[in-house]
Amino acid sequence: MDIYFLGTGAGMPTKERNVTSIALTQYEERGSFWLFDCGEATQHQVLRSPLKLSKLEFIWITHLHGDHIFGLPGLLSSRSNQGGTSPLTIFGPKGIEAYIRTSMQISQSRLNYDMNIVEISEGLVYEDEQCTVETALLDHRIDSYGYRIQEKPKPGSLDIAKVKSYGLLPGPQYGLLKNGTDVTLPEGTVIRSSDVVGPPQPGRIIVVLGDTRPCANVLRLAQGADLLVHEATFAQELAALAREFYHSTTSEAAHAAAAAGANQLVLTHISGRYADEGTDLLLEEARRIFPNTQVASDHSSYPIPLRAKEEK
């Protein structure tokens, strides 16, 4: 699992940065990837990446500003033309369905897959056997959401040698033990699952925020995150401008990561004013407060390591 940045700029594309789009790859876990936001020309960025639109499972839209949604109609059509046939679900704020349906209808686009659109509100918006996705409203000029993706714990590893020491040969009972069920042998011996299965693998937490000023919901969503993706449109010297336009600074993002106890912070949504002098200033400011910070660039990727298992 890793985070792959397709676009990392703010407002308008520049020669160095396209507008916002972020992929969460889960090929080993789910055989798919998820997309967070879809700014203009996202499909072009996908062509320059290792991603395949046929593997796209979910799209999560943070808010309805153009630099986060103008790439949707083209990407949805291209997914169909490039062999994507599996269902696709799009989550986003109220209004996202009207935008997509109208765009597709007027352009007479035809899709070769089922498309489901879910307009979200705060709270739990998705759950399956592998993960949950929770949202909360942030502080922006229009409704802007953050997403907290939390993996569910995975069962620990079965100690095969220890199980065989009881005389139990491989078979369905191995699966019962691994899933927490005790097994009784014909002679009455009880093999307790807790004795032959290692500690569970804790799930990872990934948090992707939409555009926002500092607010309480940033900290709530980011609590204990393995990786936090936070906008940092401006350097700290432009804090007043950031507040006026409902954005965050590098220092504000770093303070949020520290207060939430996050493990890694990746900054994105970088203003075009930093194209010439680069992002060294932004990185330096953030690392003074939260050392494990990176500034994303287009086509940069950040792995999300497994959490350490807890001892029994």
mmCIF file of C-alpha atoms in Angstrom:
data_model
loop_
_atom_site.group_PDB
_atom_site.id
_atom_site.type_symbol
_atom_site.label_atom_id
_atom_site.label_comp_id
_atom_site.label_asym_id
_atom_site.label_seq_id
_atom_site.Cartn_x
_atom_site.Cartn_y
_atom_site.Cartn_z
ATOM 1 C CA MET A 1 0.000 0.000 0.000
ATOM 2 C CA ASP A 2 1.267 3.453 -0.846
ATOM 3 C CA ILE A 3 0.152 6.986 -1.658
ATOM 4 C CA TYR A 4 0.924 8.157 -5.206
ATOM 5 C CA PHE A 5 0.539 11.846 -6.062
ATOM 6 C CA LEU A 6 -0.795 12.595 -9.530
ATOM 7 C CA GLY A 7 -1.267 16.310 -8.929
ATOM 8 C CA THR A 8 0.049 18.487 -6.112
ATOM 9 C CA GLY A 9 -0.666 22.088 -7.131
ATOM 10 C CA ALA A 10 -3.183 24.617 -5.835
ATOM 11 C CA GLY A 11 -5.868 26.324 -7.878
ATOM 12 C CA MET A 12 -4.345 26.163 -11.361
ATOM 13 C CA PRO A 13 -1.870 23.816 -13.019
ATOM 14 C CA THR A 14 1.721 24.955 -13.481
ATOM 15 C CA LYS A 15 4.571 23.500 -15.532
ATOM 16 C CA GLU A 16 5.792 21.715 -12.400
ATOM 17 C CA ARG A 17 2.515 20.688 -10.741
ATOM 18 C CA ASN A 18 -0.859 19.565 -11.998
ATOM 19 C CA VAL A 19 -3.945 20.216 -9.879
ATOM 20 C CA THR A 20 -5.028 17.890 -7.101
ATOM 21 C CA SER A 21 -5.361 14.135 -7.479
ATOM 22 C CA ILE A 22 -4.016 11.445 -5.168
ATOM 23 C CA ALA A 23 -4.042 7.659 -5.544
ATOM 24 C CA LEU A 24 -4.041 5.122 -2.725
ATOM 25 C CA THR A 25 -2.733 1.875 -4.231
ATOM 26 C CA GLN A 26 -3.951 -1.339 -2.627
ATOM 27 C CA TYR A 27 -2.947 -3.976 -5.139
ATOM 28 C CA GLU A 28 -1.903 -6.571 -2.563
ATOM 29 C CA GLU A 29 -4.804 -5.810 -0.243
ATOM 30 C CA ARG A 30 -7.676 -5.353 -2.736
ATOM 31 C CA GLY A 31 -6.250 -5.660 -6.242
ATOM 32 C CA SER A 32 -7.217 -2.043 -6.922
ATOM 33 C CA PHE A 33 -6.464 1.603 -6.283
ATOM 34 C CA TRP A 34 -8.564 4.480 -4.960
ATOM 35 C CA LEU A 35 -8.482 8.057 -6.218
ATOM 36 C CA PHE A 36 -8.883 11.138 -4.027
ATOM 37 C CA ASP A 37 -10.003 14.128 -6.100
ATOM 38 C CA CYS A 38 -9.683 14.415 -9.851
ATOM 39 C CA GLY A 39 -8.465 17.787 -11.037
ATOM 40 C CA GLU A 40 -8.212 18.741 -14.700
ATOM 41 C CA ALA A 41 -5.896 16.449 -16.762
ATOM 42 C CA THR A 42 -5.739 13.750 -14.094
ATOM 43 C CA GLN A 43 -6.162 11.151 -16.841
ATOM 44 C CA HIS A 44 -3.023 12.517 -18.522
ATOM 45 C CA GLN A 45 -1.136 12.108 -15.253
ATOM 46 C CA VAL A 46 -2.389 8.534 -15.000
ATOM 47 C CA LEU A 47 -0.899 7.801 -18.424
ATOM 48 C CA ARG A 48 2.507 8.868 -17.074
ATOM 49 C CA SER A 49 2.132 6.700 -13.974
ATOM 50 C CA PRO A 50 2.141 2.959 -13.188
ATOM 51 C CA LEU A 51 -1.619 3.134 -12.522
ATOM 52 C CA LYS A 52 -4.234 1.482 -14.755
ATOM 53 C CA LEU A 53 -7.749 2.938 -14.848
ATOM 54 C CA SER A 54 -9.192 -0.559 -15.168
ATOM 55 C CA LYS A 55 -7.995 -1.132 -11.579
ATOM 56 C CA LEU A 56 -9.742 1.974 -10.207
ATOM 57 C CA GLU A 57 -12.317 0.947 -7.581
ATOM 58 C CA PHE A 58 -13.443 4.105 -5.751
ATOM 59 C CA ILE A 59 -13.157 7.873 -6.257
ATOM 60 C CA TRP A 60 -13.409 10.083 -3.174
ATOM 61 C CA ILE A 61 -14.067 13.784 -3.819
ATOM 62 C CA THR A 62 -13.213 16.181 -0.986
ATOM 63 C CA HIS A 63 -15.067 19.232 -2.346
ATOM 64 C CA LEU A 64 -16.493 20.678 -5.533
ATOM 65 C CA HIS A 65 -13.971 23.350 -6.481
ATOM 66 C CA GLY A 66 -12.851 22.973 -10.086
ATOM 67 C CA ASP A 67 -9.241 22.093 -9.351
ATOM 68 C CA HIS A 68 -10.548 18.975 -7.591
ATOM 69 C CA ILE A 69 -13.282 17.790 -10.019
ATOM 70 C CA PHE A 70 -12.761 19.147 -13.558
ATOM 71 C CA GLY A 71 -10.928 15.961 -14.602
ATOM 72 C CA LEU A 72 -13.808 13.628 -13.781
ATOM 73 C CA PRO A 73 -15.765 13.477 -17.081
ATOM 74 C CA GLY A 74 -12.686 12.712 -19.172
ATOM 75 C CA LEU A 75 -11.307 10.162 -16.739
ATOM 76 C CA LEU A 76 -14.627 8.327 -16.441
ATOM 77 C CA SER A 77 -14.927 8.091 -20.238
ATOM 78 C CA SER A 78 -11.320 6.985 -20.681
ATOM 79 C CA ARG A 79 -11.735 4.257 -18.080
ATOM 80 C CA SER A 80 -14.455 2.782 -20.255
ATOM 81 C CA ASN A 81 -12.395 3.134 -23.458
ATOM 82 C CA GLN A 82 -9.378 1.518 -21.788
ATOM 83 C CA GLY A 83 -11.158 -1.685 -20.872
ATOM 84 C CA GLY A 84 -12.528 -0.830 -17.455
ATOM 85 C CA THR A 85 -15.635 -2.954 -16.905
ATOM 86 C CA SER A 86 -15.774 -3.431 -13.132
ATOM 87 C CA PRO A 87 -18.199 -1.232 -11.145
ATOM 88 C CA LEU A 88 -16.968 2.166 -9.968
ATOM 89 C CA THR A 89 -18.315 4.095 -6.980
ATOM 90 C CA ILE A 90 -17.805 7.840 -6.540
ATOM 91 C CA PHE A 91 -18.216 9.459 -3.124
ATOM 92 C CA GLY A 92 -18.471 13.215 -2.693
ATOM 93 C CA PRO A 93 -20.382 16.194 -1.287
ATOM 94 C CA LYS A 94 -23.926 17.057 -2.268
ATOM 95 C CA GLY A 95 -23.943 18.232 -5.892
ATOM 96 C CA ILE A 96 -21.376 15.738 -7.181
ATOM 97 C CA GLU A 97 -24.069 13.544 -8.759
ATOM 98 C CA ALA A 98 -25.655 16.446 -10.661
ATOM 99 C CA TYR A 99 -22.235 17.526 -11.939
ATOM 100 C CA ILE A 100 -21.280 14.073 -13.173
ATOM 101 C CA ARG A 101 -24.661 13.068 -14.612
ATOM 102 C CA THR A 102 -25.057 16.390 -16.427
ATOM 103 C CA SER A 103 -21.531 16.258 -17.881
ATOM 104 C CA MET A 104 -21.989 12.711 -19.111
ATOM 105 C CA GLN A 105 -25.467 13.358 -20.516
ATOM 106 C CA ILE A 106 -24.606 16.530 -22.424
ATOM 107 C CA SER A 107 -21.442 14.987 -23.869
ATOM 108 C CA GLN A 108 -23.377 11.804 -24.708
ATOM 109 C CA SER A 109 -20.693 9.729 -23.037
ATOM 110 C CA ARG A 110 -21.326 5.994 -22.747
ATOM 111 C CA LEU A 111 -19.768 3.855 -20.055
ATOM 112 C CA ASN A 112 -19.142 0.125 -20.225
ATOM 113 C CA TYR A 113 -19.366 -0.252 -16.469
ATOM 114 C CA ASP A 114 -21.832 0.439 -13.686
ATOM 115 C CA MET A 115 -21.233 3.781 -11.966
ATOM 116 C CA ASN A 116 -22.651 4.442 -8.506
ATOM 117 C CA ILE A 117 -22.562 7.931 -6.963
ATOM 118 C CA VAL A 118 -22.895 8.430 -3.204
ATOM 119 C CA GLU A 119 -23.382 11.930 -1.800
ATOM 120 C CA ILE A 120 -21.848 11.945 1.649
ATOM 121 C CA SER A 121 -22.325 13.641 4.989
ATOM 122 C CA GLU A 122 -20.201 13.439 8.119
ATOM 123 C CA GLY A 123 -19.587 10.085 9.761
ATOM 124 C CA LEU A 124 -18.991 6.542 8.569
ATOM 125 C CA VAL A 125 -19.520 6.471 4.801
ATOM 126 C CA TYR A 126 -18.091 3.062 3.904
ATOM 127 C CA GLU A 127 -17.279 -0.245 5.564
ATOM 128 C CA ASP A 128 -16.401 -3.732 4.380
ATOM 129 C CA GLU A 129 -14.492 -6.679 5.830
ATOM 130 C CA GLN A 130 -11.169 -4.927 5.210
ATOM 131 C CA CYS A 131 -11.598 -1.291 6.230
ATOM 132 C CA THR A 132 -13.750 1.653 7.270
ATOM 133 C CA VAL A 133 -13.878 5.154 5.797
ATOM 134 C CA GLU A 134 -14.982 8.055 7.983
ATOM 135 C CA THR A 135 -15.484 11.673 6.954
ATOM 136 C CA ALA A 136 -15.744 15.018 8.708
ATOM 137 C CA LEU A 137 -16.327 18.566 7.493
ATOM 138 C CA LEU A 138 -13.326 20.870 7.385
ATOM 139 C CA ASP A 139 -13.121 24.681 7.329
ATOM 140 C CA HIS A 140 -13.232 25.895 3.720
ATOM 141 C CA ARG A 141 -15.298 28.315 1.625
ATOM 142 C CA ILE A 142 -17.588 25.475 0.559
ATOM 143 C CA ASP A 143 -18.227 22.079 2.126
ATOM 144 C CA SER A 144 -14.884 20.289 2.147
ATOM 145 C CA TYR A 145 -14.359 16.868 3.678
ATOM 146 C CA GLY A 146 -11.451 14.913 5.054
ATOM 147 C CA TYR A 147 -11.296 11.130 4.753
ATOM 148 C CA ARG A 148 -9.948 8.729 7.398
ATOM 149 C CA ILE A 149 -9.286 5.251 6.003
ATOM 150 C CA GLN A 150 -8.697 2.643 8.697
ATOM 151 C CA GLU A 151 -7.759 -0.957 7.983
ATOM 152 C CA LYS A 152 -9.271 -3.608 10.200
ATOM 153 C CA PRO A 153 -6.823 -5.825 12.124
ATOM 154 C CA LYS A 154 -5.755 -9.007 10.351
ATOM 155 C CA PRO A 155 -5.519 -12.349 12.181
ATOM 156 C CA GLY A 156 -2.085 -13.333 13.381
ATOM 157 C CA SER A 157 0.021 -16.033 11.741
ATOM 158 C CA LEU A 158 -0.658 -19.677 12.530
ATOM 159 C CA ASP A 159 2.328 -21.467 14.108
ATOM 160 C CA ILE A 160 2.291 -24.527 11.847
ATOM 161 C CA ALA A 161 5.048 -26.359 13.722
ATOM 162 C CA LYS A 162 3.241 -25.935 17.016
ATOM 163 C CA VAL A 163 -0.063 -27.156 15.545
ATOM 164 C CA LYS A 164 1.644 -30.225 14.062
ATOM 165 C CA SER A 165 3.136 -30.987 17.471
ATOM 166 C CA TYR A 166 -0.414 -31.787 18.588
ATOM 167 C CA GLY A 167 -0.667 -34.329 15.781
ATOM 168 C CA LEU A 168 -3.103 -32.268 13.726
ATOM 169 C CA LEU A 169 -2.514 -32.559 9.998
ATOM 170 C CA PRO A 170 -3.217 -29.697 7.543
ATOM 171 C CA GLY A 171 -6.897 -29.275 6.756
ATOM 172 C CA PRO A 172 -9.978 -27.163 7.471
ATOM 173 C CA GLN A 173 -9.250 -27.098 11.189
ATOM 174 C CA TYR A 174 -6.148 -24.997 10.491
ATOM 175 C CA GLY A 175 -8.456 -22.286 9.177
ATOM 176 C CA LEU A 176 -10.654 -22.527 12.271
ATOM 177 C CA LEU A 177 -7.649 -22.037 14.534
ATOM 178 C CA LYS A 178 -6.375 -19.074 12.539
ATOM 179 C CA ASN A 179 -9.796 -17.429 12.744
ATOM 180 C CA GLY A 180 -9.976 -17.746 16.513
ATOM 181 C CA THR A 181 -11.892 -21.021 16.998
ATOM 182 C CA ASP A 182 -10.542 -23.671 19.369
ATOM 183 C CA VAL A 183 -10.302 -27.223 17.978
ATOM 184 C CA THR A 184 -10.944 -30.439 19.935
ATOM 185 C CA LEU A 185 -9.057 -33.549 18.811
ATOM 186 C CA PRO A 186 -10.746 -36.998 18.777
ATOM 187 C CA GLU A 187 -9.024 -38.035 22.021
ATOM 188 C CA GLY A 188 -10.316 -34.906 23.762
ATOM 189 C CA THR A 189 -7.256 -32.650 23.593
ATOM 190 C CA VAL A 190 -8.225 -29.014 23.050
ATOM 191 C CA ILE A 191 -5.984 -26.868 20.860
ATOM 192 C CA ARG A 192 -6.644 -23.292 21.856
ATOM 193 C CA SER A 193 -6.402 -20.782 19.033
ATOM 194 C CA SER A 194 -4.720 -18.273 21.329
ATOM 195 C CA ASP A 195 -1.885 -20.785 21.924
ATOM 196 C CA VAL A 196 -1.031 -21.360 18.260
ATOM 197 C CA VAL A 197 -1.842 -18.032 16.591
ATOM 198 C CA GLY A 198 0.435 -15.022 16.842
ATOM 199 C CA PRO A 199 -0.706 -11.491 17.693
ATOM 200 C CA PRO A 200 -3.013 -9.803 15.159
ATOM 201 C CA GLN A 201 -1.629 -7.397 12.577
ATOM 202 C CA PRO A 202 -2.916 -3.893 13.478
ATOM 203 C CA GLY A 203 -4.559 -1.973 10.672
ATOM 204 C CA ARG A 204 -3.031 1.159 9.186
ATOM 205 C CA ILE A 205 -4.672 4.590 9.206
ATOM 206 C CA ILE A 206 -4.429 6.921 6.212
ATOM 207 C CA VAL A 207 -5.926 10.413 6.314
ATOM 208 C CA VAL A 208 -6.451 12.564 3.214
ATOM 209 C CA LEU A 209 -7.763 16.064 3.822
ATOM 210 C CA GLY A 210 -9.483 18.437 1.450
ATOM 211 C CA ASP A 211 -8.737 22.172 1.426
ATOM 212 C CA THR A 212 -9.055 23.614 4.921
ATOM 213 C CA ARG A 213 -8.053 26.130 7.514
ATOM 214 C CA PRO A 214 -6.943 24.713 10.882
ATOM 215 C CA CYS A 215 -9.942 23.241 12.709
ATOM 216 C CA ALA A 216 -10.855 20.639 15.320
ATOM 217 C CA ASN A 217 -11.948 18.043 12.750
ATOM 218 C CA VAL A 218 -8.459 17.976 11.251
ATOM 219 C CA LEU A 219 -7.125 16.740 14.575
ATOM 220 C CA ARG A 220 -9.986 14.289 15.078
ATOM 221 C CA LEU A 221 -9.533 12.678 11.675
ATOM 222 C CA ALA A 222 -5.734 12.638 11.868
ATOM 223 C CA GLN A 223 -5.503 11.077 15.338
ATOM 224 C CA GLY A 224 -2.817 8.380 15.291
ATOM 225 C CA ALA A 225 -2.548 8.364 11.488
ATOM 226 C CA ASP A 226 0.243 6.378 9.878
ATOM 227 C CA LEU A 227 0.241 8.909 7.037
ATOM 228 C CA LEU A 228 -1.462 12.301 6.944
ATOM 229 C CA VAL A 229 -1.909 14.157 3.647
ATOM 230 C CA HIS A 230 -2.487 17.835 4.495
ATOM 231 C CA GLU A 231 -2.680 20.858 2.242
ATOM 232 C CA ALA A 232 -0.005 23.531 2.738
ATOM 233 C CA THR A 233 -0.848 26.149 0.157
ATOM 234 C CA PHE A 234 1.368 28.866 1.663
ATOM 235 C CA ALA A 235 4.479 29.368 3.775
ATOM 236 C CA GLN A 236 3.949 30.643 7.301
ATOM 237 C CA GLU A 237 4.796 34.246 6.366
ATOM 238 C CA LEU A 238 1.527 34.287 4.375
ATOM 239 C CA ALA A 239 -0.627 33.034 7.256
ATOM 240 C CA ALA A 240 -3.031 35.966 6.933
ATOM 241 C CA LEU A 241 -3.522 35.250 3.223
ATOM 242 C CA ALA A 242 -4.031 31.554 3.956
ATOM 243 C CA ARG A 243 -6.728 32.350 6.474
ATOM 244 C CA GLU A 244 -8.446 34.790 4.123
ATOM 245 C CA PHE A 245 -8.692 32.144 1.402
ATOM 246 C CA TYR A 246 -9.516 29.252 3.769
ATOM 247 C CA HIS A 247 -6.223 27.420 3.380
ATOM 248 C CA SER A 248 -3.396 26.238 5.623
ATOM 249 C CA THR A 249 0.292 27.016 5.955
ATOM 250 C CA THR A 250 3.197 24.634 6.306
ATOM 251 C CA SER A 251 3.503 25.332 10.029
ATOM 252 C CA GLU A 252 -0.220 24.861 10.613
ATOM 253 C CA ALA A 253 -0.136 21.476 8.885
ATOM 254 C CA ALA A 254 2.926 20.437 10.902
ATOM 255 C CA HIS A 255 1.334 21.505 14.183
ATOM 256 C CA ALA A 256 -1.744 19.440 13.290
ATOM 257 C CA ALA A 257 0.363 16.337 12.581
ATOM 258 C CA ALA A 258 2.208 16.736 15.884
ATOM 259 C CA ALA A 259 -0.937 17.336 17.917
ATOM 260 C CA ALA A 260 -2.686 14.337 16.339
ATOM 261 C CA GLY A 261 0.238 11.988 16.960
ATOM 262 C CA ALA A 262 0.602 11.160 13.254
ATOM 263 C CA ASN A 263 3.605 9.157 12.098
ATOM 264 C CA GLN A 264 4.264 10.811 8.718
ATOM 265 C CA LEU A 265 3.092 14.077 7.133
ATOM 266 C CA VAL A 266 3.020 14.748 3.393
ATOM 267 C CA LEU A 267 2.242 18.290 2.261
ATOM 268 C CA THR A 268 0.416 18.999 -0.996
ATOM 269 C CA HIS A 269 -1.761 21.657 -2.722
ATOM 270 C CA ILE A 270 1.288 23.905 -3.114
ATOM 271 C CA SER A 271 0.793 27.438 -4.437
ATOM 272 C CA GLY A 272 2.305 28.204 -7.839
ATOM 273 C CA ARG A 273 4.201 31.124 -6.282
ATOM 274 C CA TYR A 274 6.783 28.589 -5.048
ATOM 275 C CA ALA A 275 7.568 27.259 -8.528
ATOM 276 C CA ASP A 276 10.726 29.330 -9.014
ATOM 277 C CA GLU A 277 12.320 29.186 -5.565
ATOM 278 C CA GLY A 278 11.268 25.590 -4.956
ATOM 279 C CA THR A 279 9.847 24.082 -1.809
ATOM 280 C CA ASP A 280 12.921 24.041 0.446
ATOM 281 C CA LEU A 281 11.449 26.830 2.556
ATOM 282 C CA LEU A 282 8.159 24.958 2.976
ATOM 283 C CA LEU A 283 9.924 21.760 3.974
ATOM 284 C CA GLU A 284 12.242 23.521 6.409
ATOM 285 C CA GLU A 285 9.364 25.308 8.135
ATOM 286 C CA ALA A 286 7.355 22.127 8.585
ATOM 287 C CA ARG A 287 10.285 19.991 9.752
ATOM 288 C CA ARG A 288 11.106 22.430 12.553
ATOM 289 C CA ILE A 289 7.779 21.404 14.063
ATOM 290 C CA PHE A 290 7.256 17.889 12.697
ATOM 291 C CA PRO A 291 10.502 16.296 11.469
ATOM 292 C CA ASN A 292 8.929 13.406 9.546
ATOM 293 C CA THR A 293 7.508 15.673 6.836
ATOM 294 C CA GLN A 294 7.754 15.503 3.056
ATOM 295 C CA VAL A 295 6.558 17.929 0.385
ATOM 296 C CA ALA A 296 4.881 15.941 -2.374
ATOM 297 C CA SER A 297 5.697 16.467 -6.026
ATOM 298 C CA ASP A 298 3.818 15.092 -9.016
ATOM 299 C CA HIS A 299 4.495 11.364 -9.441
ATOM 300 C CA SER A 300 6.057 11.013 -6.002
ATOM 301 C CA SER A 301 5.128 7.941 -3.995
ATOM 302 C CA TYR A 302 5.169 7.183 -0.253
ATOM 303 C CA PRO A 303 4.873 3.632 1.107
ATOM 304 C CA ILE A 304 2.729 2.983 4.174
ATOM 305 C CA PRO A 305 4.517 0.273 6.172
ATOM 306 C CA LEU A 306 2.642 -2.298 8.236
ATOM 307 C CA ARG A 307 2.308 -1.471 11.904
ATOM 308 C CA ALA A 308 4.352 -3.429 14.434
ATOM 309 C CA LYS A 309 2.453 -6.320 15.976
ATOM 310 C CA GLU A 310 1.594 -6.039 19.636
ATOM 311 C CA GLU A 311 3.015 -8.681 21.952
ATOM 312 C CA LYS A 312 0.570 -11.105 23.512
#
